[in-house]
Amino acid sequence: MHREDSLQWFLIKKFIEILVVVGIAEYAINVIVNQCVIPLVLVRFFPGYVDRITVGGFEIILLMIAILLILVISALQLILPATVRDTAQFLGEQVQNGFSHLMPELQTNLSIVQMDKQEVLLLFLILVLVAYVILLPYIIGAVVFARIIMREFKQIQREREEAQKEFDRKRNLMLSDIAHDLRTPMTTVSGYAKALSDGMVTDPERRQEYLESIQNKSVRMNDLINLLFEYVKLDSDGFTLDRKELDLCELLRENAALVYSDVESAGMELEVEIPEEKALVSADAVQLSRVVTNLLTNAMRHNGSGTKIGLFMIRELDRIYILVADSGSFISDELQQKLFEPFARGDDSRGSSGGSGLGLSIAKKIVQMHGWDLKLVQQPQIQHYAGVERYAKAFVITLNMNF
């Protein structure tokens, strides 16, 4: 949409520029024609004519039409019977009179009917050339504007083709990542199940260990499929947010309570700073909760024991900031560039962290569908947010409010 709006204003600006240039050029040509060309034509074809007249493209076209009709009538006089030649002569005079009424200043001075036919033809050709010169700025302006339009639309087509190629590349990469993330646990489940079914594991403790591993891997695959389903659902045409007025502070407290035990089990500490007063916003409670829990879960999965995690809400004038911060390690610049893309994870995390790589992408989509913004800030940029200066990094959701 932004590209279309910018193109619209660009074409309007170019059209106005071309219109101004054409107007100036047309005025200059009219001055030259009336000061130089028309007097010479009148002296050449109408000797003794001394009055000065000013004509434009419209008058010249009318004169061309009149001369053309007179030439046609003159040609007909040569092939018509003598009995109707007087009628043709009368028609020619009527054309002359009609033209004279349209240009009264020529009424008593010019008589095209009485001119020699070769002279009339020469006058017609000269007027055609003059008319072409007068119309030339408009012709050039139209051609230039048409070329600008063609160039811009070709550029749009190239951008669309490049965007489609990039989309296909990302889609293929995502499918490859899905296959990778499903293949590893499926291989483990298949191998352990076969070992158990073939009776290769007789030790009860080992059997229990295999069964627990099969269960864990099955849960892992189920979680990945569910996340993939949510990601695809957000992109579907039929999906819409169920937005209602809700208390953002209460929603954040509920999400903090949901993950509190998991944070403690991971050997981490959860700090929550949310205002006591209500903060009413229009949002989809289910999807917004998914965003917050995804960010909190992401902080737990990608940081070690002893990390401090913080959930904050800051209200400033017409903006509300939701921050999920942690004191863990920094994220590299390379990974930051693709952090919100599907399956955007470092190679080491693929096999160890247990993350799907879809959580941040889903969170970004949901936030954007609400018309808000989600970004990552790290030290020293995090210093701009009061209360979280001591953390290493934070995911910041910016809500633009109109109270």
GROMACS .gro file of C-alpha atoms in nm, residues 43-350:
model
  308
   43VAL     CA    1   0.286   3.828  -4.687
   44ARG     CA    2   0.369   3.523  -4.903
   45PHE     CA    3   0.014   3.411  -4.980
   46PHE     CA    4  -0.182   3.734  -4.936
   47PRO     CA    5   0.026   4.021  -5.084
   48GLY     CA    6  -0.056   4.363  -4.947
   49TYR     CA    7  -0.186   4.230  -4.614
   50VAL     CA    8  -0.066   4.467  -4.342
   51ASP     CA    9  -0.287   4.395  -4.036
   52ARG     CA   10  -0.124   4.193  -3.760
   53ILE     CA   11  -0.328   3.912  -3.609
   54THR     CA   12  -0.266   3.664  -3.330
   55VAL     CA   13  -0.361   3.304  -3.383
   56GLY     CA   14  -0.329   2.990  -3.178
   57GLY     CA   15  -0.336   2.620  -3.245
   58PHE     CA   16  -0.718   2.612  -3.254
   59GLU     CA   17  -0.744   2.884  -3.520
   60ILE     CA   18  -0.474   2.719  -3.730
   61ILE     CA   19  -0.657   2.385  -3.713
   62LEU     CA   20  -0.981   2.561  -3.822
   63LEU     CA   21  -0.797   2.721  -4.111
   64MET     CA   22  -0.649   2.384  -4.208
   65ILE     CA   23  -0.997   2.228  -4.208
   66ALA     CA   24  -1.133   2.514  -4.420
   67ILE     CA   25  -0.847   2.484  -4.669
   68LEU     CA   26  -0.884   2.107  -4.685
   69LEU     CA   27  -1.256   2.137  -4.759
   70ILE     CA   28  -1.188   2.397  -5.025
   71LEU     CA   29  -0.927   2.168  -5.184
   72VAL     CA   30  -1.173   1.876  -5.184
   73ILE     CA   31  -1.442   2.097  -5.339
   74SER     CA   32  -1.195   2.224  -5.599
   75ALA     CA   33  -1.102   1.866  -5.687
   76LEU     CA   34  -1.468   1.778  -5.723
   77GLN     CA   35  -1.515   2.071  -5.960
   78LEU     CA   36  -1.273   1.905  -6.199
   79ILE     CA   37  -1.470   1.583  -6.220
   80LEU     CA   38  -1.826   1.709  -6.173
   81PRO     CA   39  -2.044   1.804  -6.470
   82ALA     CA   40  -2.046   2.171  -6.565
   83THR     CA   41  -2.406   2.200  -6.444
   84VAL     CA   42  -2.311   2.145  -6.079
   85ARG     CA   43  -1.979   2.333  -6.076
   86ASP     CA   44  -2.155   2.650  -5.971
   87THR     CA   45  -2.293   2.460  -5.673
   88ALA     CA   46  -1.941   2.345  -5.577
   89GLN     CA   47  -1.819   2.702  -5.613
   90PHE     CA   48  -2.099   2.816  -5.386
   91LEU     CA   49  -2.007   2.552  -5.125
   92GLY     CA   50  -1.645   2.671  -5.129
   93GLU     CA   51  -1.757   3.029  -5.071
   94GLN     CA   52  -1.976   2.917  -4.781
   95VAL     CA   53  -1.682   2.739  -4.622
   96GLN     CA   54  -1.481   3.060  -4.665
   97ASN     CA   55  -1.759   3.266  -4.508
   98GLY     CA   56  -1.803   3.024  -4.220
   99PHE     CA   57  -1.434   3.043  -4.141
  100SER     CA   58  -1.444   3.423  -4.167
  101HIS     CA   59  -1.725   3.435  -3.910
  102LEU     CA   60  -1.513   3.229  -3.671
  103MET     CA   61  -1.218   3.468  -3.727
  104PRO     CA   62  -1.371   3.812  -3.800
  105GLU     CA   63  -1.028   3.976  -3.833
  106LEU     CA   64  -0.971   3.770  -4.149
  107GLN     CA   65  -1.314   3.831  -4.300
  108THR     CA   66  -1.214   4.107  -4.545
  109ASN     CA   67  -0.851   4.028  -4.589
  110LEU     CA   68  -0.823   3.662  -4.691
  111SER     CA   69  -0.998   3.490  -4.977
  112ILE     CA   70  -0.881   3.134  -5.006
  113VAL     CA   71  -1.139   3.044  -5.272
  114GLN     CA   72  -0.986   3.288  -5.521
  115MET     CA   73  -0.631   3.157  -5.472
  116ASP     CA   74  -0.453   2.927  -5.713
  117LYS     CA   75  -0.505   2.564  -5.615
  118GLN     CA   76  -0.133   2.491  -5.593
  119GLU     CA   77  -0.092   2.788  -5.364
  120VAL     CA   78  -0.378   2.663  -5.149
  121LEU     CA   79  -0.215   2.319  -5.126
  122LEU     CA   80   0.118   2.474  -5.031
  123LEU     CA   81  -0.054   2.691  -4.769
  124PHE     CA   82  -0.224   2.379  -4.630
  125LEU     CA   83   0.106   2.192  -4.597
  126ILE     CA   84   0.269   2.490  -4.425
  127LEU     CA   85  -0.020   2.514  -4.179
  128VAL     CA   86   0.006   2.141  -4.109
  129LEU     CA   87   0.372   2.191  -4.021
  130VAL     CA   88   0.291   2.494  -3.802
  131ALA     CA   89   0.014   2.302  -3.624
  132TYR     CA   90   0.252   2.013  -3.564
  133VAL     CA   91   0.509   2.251  -3.412
  134ILE     CA   92   0.243   2.406  -3.187
  135LEU     CA   93   0.122   2.062  -3.074
  136LEU     CA   94   0.475   1.924  -3.041
  137PRO     CA   95   0.514   2.014  -2.668
  138TYR     CA   96   0.193   1.825  -2.589
  139ILE     CA   97   0.308   1.526  -2.792
  140ILE     CA   98   0.650   1.523  -2.625
  141GLY     CA   99   0.491   1.572  -2.280
  142ALA     CA  100   0.254   1.278  -2.338
  143VAL     CA  101   0.538   1.055  -2.457
  144VAL     CA  102   0.760   1.149  -2.160
  145PHE     CA  103   0.478   1.091  -1.910
  146ALA     CA  104   0.394   0.757  -2.073
  147ARG     CA  105   0.759   0.649  -2.048
  148ILE     CA  106   0.769   0.751  -1.681
  149ILE     CA  107   0.460   0.541  -1.614
  150MET     CA  108   0.604   0.244  -1.802
  151ARG     CA  109   0.935   0.274  -1.615
  152GLU     CA  110   0.764   0.288  -1.275
  153PHE     CA  111   0.539  -0.006  -1.348
  154LYS     CA  112   0.835  -0.208  -1.473
  155GLN     CA  113   1.012  -0.124  -1.147
  156ILE     CA  114   0.706  -0.239  -0.951
  157GLN     CA  115   0.701  -0.560  -1.153
  158ARG     CA  116   1.069  -0.621  -1.079
  159GLU     CA  117   1.012  -0.555  -0.709
  160ARG     CA  118   0.720  -0.799  -0.707
  161GLU     CA  119   0.928  -1.063  -0.881
  162GLU     CA  120   1.212  -1.014  -0.633
  163ALA     CA  121   0.966  -1.025  -0.343
  164GLN     CA  122   0.818  -1.347  -0.481
  165LYS     CA  123   1.165  -1.499  -0.514
  166GLU     CA  124   1.246  -1.398  -0.156
  167PHE     CA  125   0.913  -1.540  -0.039
  168ASP     CA  126   0.983  -1.870  -0.218
  169ARG     CA  127   1.331  -1.880  -0.066
  170LYS     CA  128   1.199  -1.823   0.285
  171ARG     CA  129   0.918  -2.074   0.231
  172ASN     CA  130   1.161  -2.341   0.113
  173LEU     CA  131   1.390  -2.264   0.405
  174MET     CA  132   1.097  -2.290   0.646
  175LEU     CA  133   0.991  -2.624   0.499
  176SER     CA  134   1.349  -2.747   0.530
  177ASP     CA  135   1.359  -2.637   0.894
  178ILE     CA  136   1.025  -2.805   0.964
  179ALA     CA  137   1.154  -3.127   0.813
  180HIS     CA  138   1.471  -3.099   1.021
  181ASP     CA  139   1.287  -3.029   1.347
  182LEU     CA  140   1.041  -3.313   1.293
  183ARG     CA  141   1.292  -3.566   1.163
  184THR     CA  142   1.517  -3.565   1.471
  185PRO     CA  143   1.249  -3.652   1.732
  186MET     CA  144   1.074  -3.888   1.490
  187THR     CA  145   1.399  -4.079   1.437
  188THR     CA  146   1.446  -4.107   1.813
  189VAL     CA  147   1.088  -4.220   1.871
  190SER     CA  148   1.108  -4.474   1.589
  191GLY     CA  149   1.441  -4.614   1.711
  192TYR     CA  150   1.334  -4.641   2.076
  193ALA     CA  151   0.997  -4.790   1.986
  194LYS     CA  152   1.159  -5.055   1.766
  195ALA     CA  153   1.411  -5.139   2.038
  196LEU     CA  154   1.128  -5.186   2.289
  197SER     CA  155   0.909  -5.387   2.052
  198ASP     CA  156   1.200  -5.619   1.957
  199GLY     CA  157   1.275  -5.684   2.324
  200MET     CA  158   1.623  -5.539   2.295
  201VAL     CA  159   1.581  -5.344   2.621
  202THR     CA  160   1.531  -5.576   2.920
  203ASP     CA  161   1.644  -5.353   3.205
  204PRO     CA  162   1.331  -5.196   3.366
  205GLU     CA  163   1.508  -4.865   3.427
  206ARG     CA  164   1.626  -4.845   3.066
  207ARG     CA  165   1.278  -4.934   2.944
  208GLN     CA  166   1.134  -4.652   3.156
  209GLU     CA  167   1.398  -4.416   3.023
  210TYR     CA  168   1.310  -4.508   2.665
  211LEU     CA  169   0.938  -4.463   2.730
  212GLU     CA  170   0.992  -4.120   2.886
  213SER     CA  171   1.206  -4.017   2.592
  214ILE     CA  172   0.936  -4.131   2.349
  215GLN     CA  173   0.678  -3.929   2.544
  216ASN     CA  174   0.897  -3.617   2.555
  217LYS     CA  175   0.974  -3.635   2.185
  218SER     CA  176   0.605  -3.684   2.105
  219VAL     CA  177   0.515  -3.377   2.309
  220ARG     CA  178   0.789  -3.186   2.130
  221MET     CA  179   0.652  -3.280   1.787
  222ASN     CA  180   0.297  -3.199   1.895
  223ASP     CA  181   0.405  -2.854   2.019
  224LEU     CA  182   0.586  -2.785   1.692
  225ILE     CA  183   0.284  -2.887   1.484
  226ASN     CA  184   0.054  -2.670   1.699
  227LEU     CA  185   0.286  -2.371   1.661
  228LEU     CA  186   0.306  -2.426   1.288
  229PHE     CA  187  -0.073  -2.442   1.274
  230GLU     CA  188  -0.098  -2.111   1.463
  231TYR     CA  189   0.157  -1.950   1.231
  232VAL     CA  190  -0.030  -2.059   0.917
  233LYS     CA  191  -0.367  -1.962   1.070
  234LEU     CA  192  -0.249  -1.604   1.127
  235ASP     CA  193  -0.168  -1.576   0.755
  236SER     CA  194  -0.501  -1.715   0.637
  237ASP     CA  195  -0.760  -1.482   0.481
  238GLY     CA  196  -1.037  -1.594   0.711
  239PHE     CA  197  -0.855  -1.515   1.035
  240THR     CA  198  -0.952  -1.196   1.222
  241LEU     CA  199  -0.876  -1.069   1.568
  242ASP     CA  200  -1.151  -1.085   1.830
  243ARG     CA  201  -1.083  -0.740   1.972
  244LYS     CA  202  -1.258  -0.631   2.291
  245GLU     CA  203  -1.190  -0.374   2.558
  246LEU     CA  204  -0.980  -0.531   2.834
  247ASP     CA  205  -0.760  -0.435   3.126
  248LEU     CA  206  -0.404  -0.475   3.001
  249CYS     CA  207  -0.257  -0.472   3.352
  250GLU     CA  208  -0.478  -0.762   3.464
  251LEU     CA  209  -0.394  -0.961   3.147
  252LEU     CA  210  -0.020  -0.917   3.210
  253ARG     CA  211  -0.056  -1.029   3.574
  254GLU     CA  212  -0.240  -1.343   3.463
  255ASN     CA  213   0.032  -1.430   3.212
  256ALA     CA  214   0.303  -1.374   3.471
  257ALA     CA  215   0.121  -1.609   3.710
  258LEU     CA  216   0.098  -1.877   3.439
  259VAL     CA  217   0.475  -1.895   3.384
  260TYR     CA  218   0.589  -1.823   3.742
  261SER     CA  219   0.634  -2.188   3.841
  262ASP     CA  220   0.815  -2.270   3.516
  263VAL     CA  221   1.056  -1.980   3.574
  264GLU     CA  222   1.132  -2.104   3.925
  265SER     CA  223   1.178  -2.462   3.800
  266ALA     CA  224   1.434  -2.334   3.549
  267GLY     CA  225   1.633  -2.177   3.831
  268MET     CA  226   1.546  -1.824   3.725
  269GLU     CA  227   1.387  -1.524   3.894
  270LEU     CA  228   1.080  -1.341   3.765
  271GLU     CA  229   1.038  -0.969   3.839
  272VAL     CA  230   0.699  -0.813   3.765
  273GLU     CA  231   0.632  -0.439   3.769
  274ILE     CA  232   0.279  -0.355   3.651
  275PRO     CA  233   0.078  -0.047   3.759
  276GLU     CA  234  -0.213  -0.103   3.997
  277GLU     CA  235  -0.456   0.115   3.801
  278LYS     CA  236  -0.648  -0.010   3.499
  279ALA     CA  237  -0.517   0.033   3.143
  280LEU     CA  238  -0.806  -0.027   2.905
  281VAL     CA  239  -0.709  -0.126   2.552
  282SER     CA  240  -0.883  -0.281   2.252
  283ALA     CA  241  -0.718  -0.617   2.191
  284ASP     CA  242  -0.768  -0.988   2.134
  285ALA     CA  243  -0.709  -1.130   2.482
  286VAL     CA  244  -0.619  -1.480   2.361
  287GLN     CA  245  -0.372  -1.366   2.095
  288LEU     CA  246  -0.215  -1.096   2.312
  289SER     CA  247  -0.166  -1.351   2.590
  290ARG     CA  248   0.003  -1.575   2.335
  291VAL     CA  249   0.246  -1.294   2.254
  292VAL     CA  250   0.338  -1.232   2.620
  293THR     CA  251   0.377  -1.601   2.706
  294ASN     CA  252   0.582  -1.660   2.389
  295LEU     CA  253   0.821  -1.383   2.489
  296LEU     CA  254   0.849  -1.508   2.849
  297THR     CA  255   0.900  -1.868   2.730
  298ASN     CA  256   1.160  -1.748   2.482
  299ALA     CA  257   1.352  -1.579   2.765
  300MET     CA  258   1.347  -1.903   2.968
  301ARG     CA  259   1.454  -2.130   2.684
  302HIS     CA  260   1.743  -1.924   2.556
  303ASN     CA  261   1.907  -1.826   2.885
  304GLY     CA  262   2.079  -2.026   3.154
  305SER     CA  263   1.999  -2.089   3.519
  306GLY     CA  264   2.029  -1.782   3.738
  307THR     CA  265   1.897  -1.546   3.472
  308LYS     CA  266   1.665  -1.271   3.588
  309ILE     CA  267   1.352  -1.220   3.378
  310GLY     CA  268   1.134  -0.909   3.402
  311LEU     CA  269   0.781  -0.824   3.287
  312PHE     CA  270   0.712  -0.450   3.286
  313MET     CA  271   0.443  -0.212   3.171
  314ILE     CA  272   0.526   0.156   3.127
  315ARG     CA  273   0.269   0.420   3.040
  316GLU     CA  274   0.381   0.749   2.879
  317LEU     CA  275   0.125   0.999   2.748
  318ASP     CA  276  -0.040   0.831   2.447
  319ARG     CA  277   0.185   0.523   2.448
  320ILE     CA  278   0.209   0.205   2.651
  321TYR     CA  279   0.520  -0.012   2.656
  322ILE     CA  280   0.518  -0.380   2.746
  323LEU     CA  281   0.871  -0.508   2.811
  324VAL     CA  282   0.989  -0.866   2.856
  325ALA     CA  283   1.349  -0.826   2.971
  326ASP     CA  284   1.624  -1.064   3.081
  327SER     CA  285   1.976  -1.044   3.217
  328GLY     CA  286   2.106  -1.319   2.988
  329SER     CA  287   2.346  -1.306   2.697
  330PHE     CA  288   2.326  -1.058   2.411
  331ILE     CA  289   2.190  -1.147   2.067
  332SER     CA  290   2.434  -1.104   1.776
  333ASP     CA  291   2.374  -0.840   1.509
  334GLU     CA  292   2.347  -1.113   1.243
  335LEU     CA  293   2.071  -1.294   1.430
  336GLN     CA  294   1.889  -0.969   1.510
  337GLN     CA  295   1.834  -0.906   1.138
  338LYS     CA  296   1.630  -1.226   1.102
  339LEU     CA  297   1.509  -1.265   1.459
  340PHE     CA  298   1.137  -1.244   1.377
  341GLU     CA  299   1.153  -1.468   1.071
  342PRO     CA  300   1.019  -1.826   1.096
  343PHE     CA  301   1.280  -2.068   1.238
  344ALA     CA  302   1.528  -1.785   1.298
  345ARG     CA  303   1.768  -1.946   1.545
  346GLY     CA  304   2.137  -2.003   1.578
  347ASP     CA  305   2.267  -2.344   1.475
  348ASP     CA  306   2.358  -2.435   1.831
  349SER     CA  307   2.010  -2.364   1.958
  350ARG     CA  308   1.847  -2.590   1.708
   0.00000   0.00000   0.00000
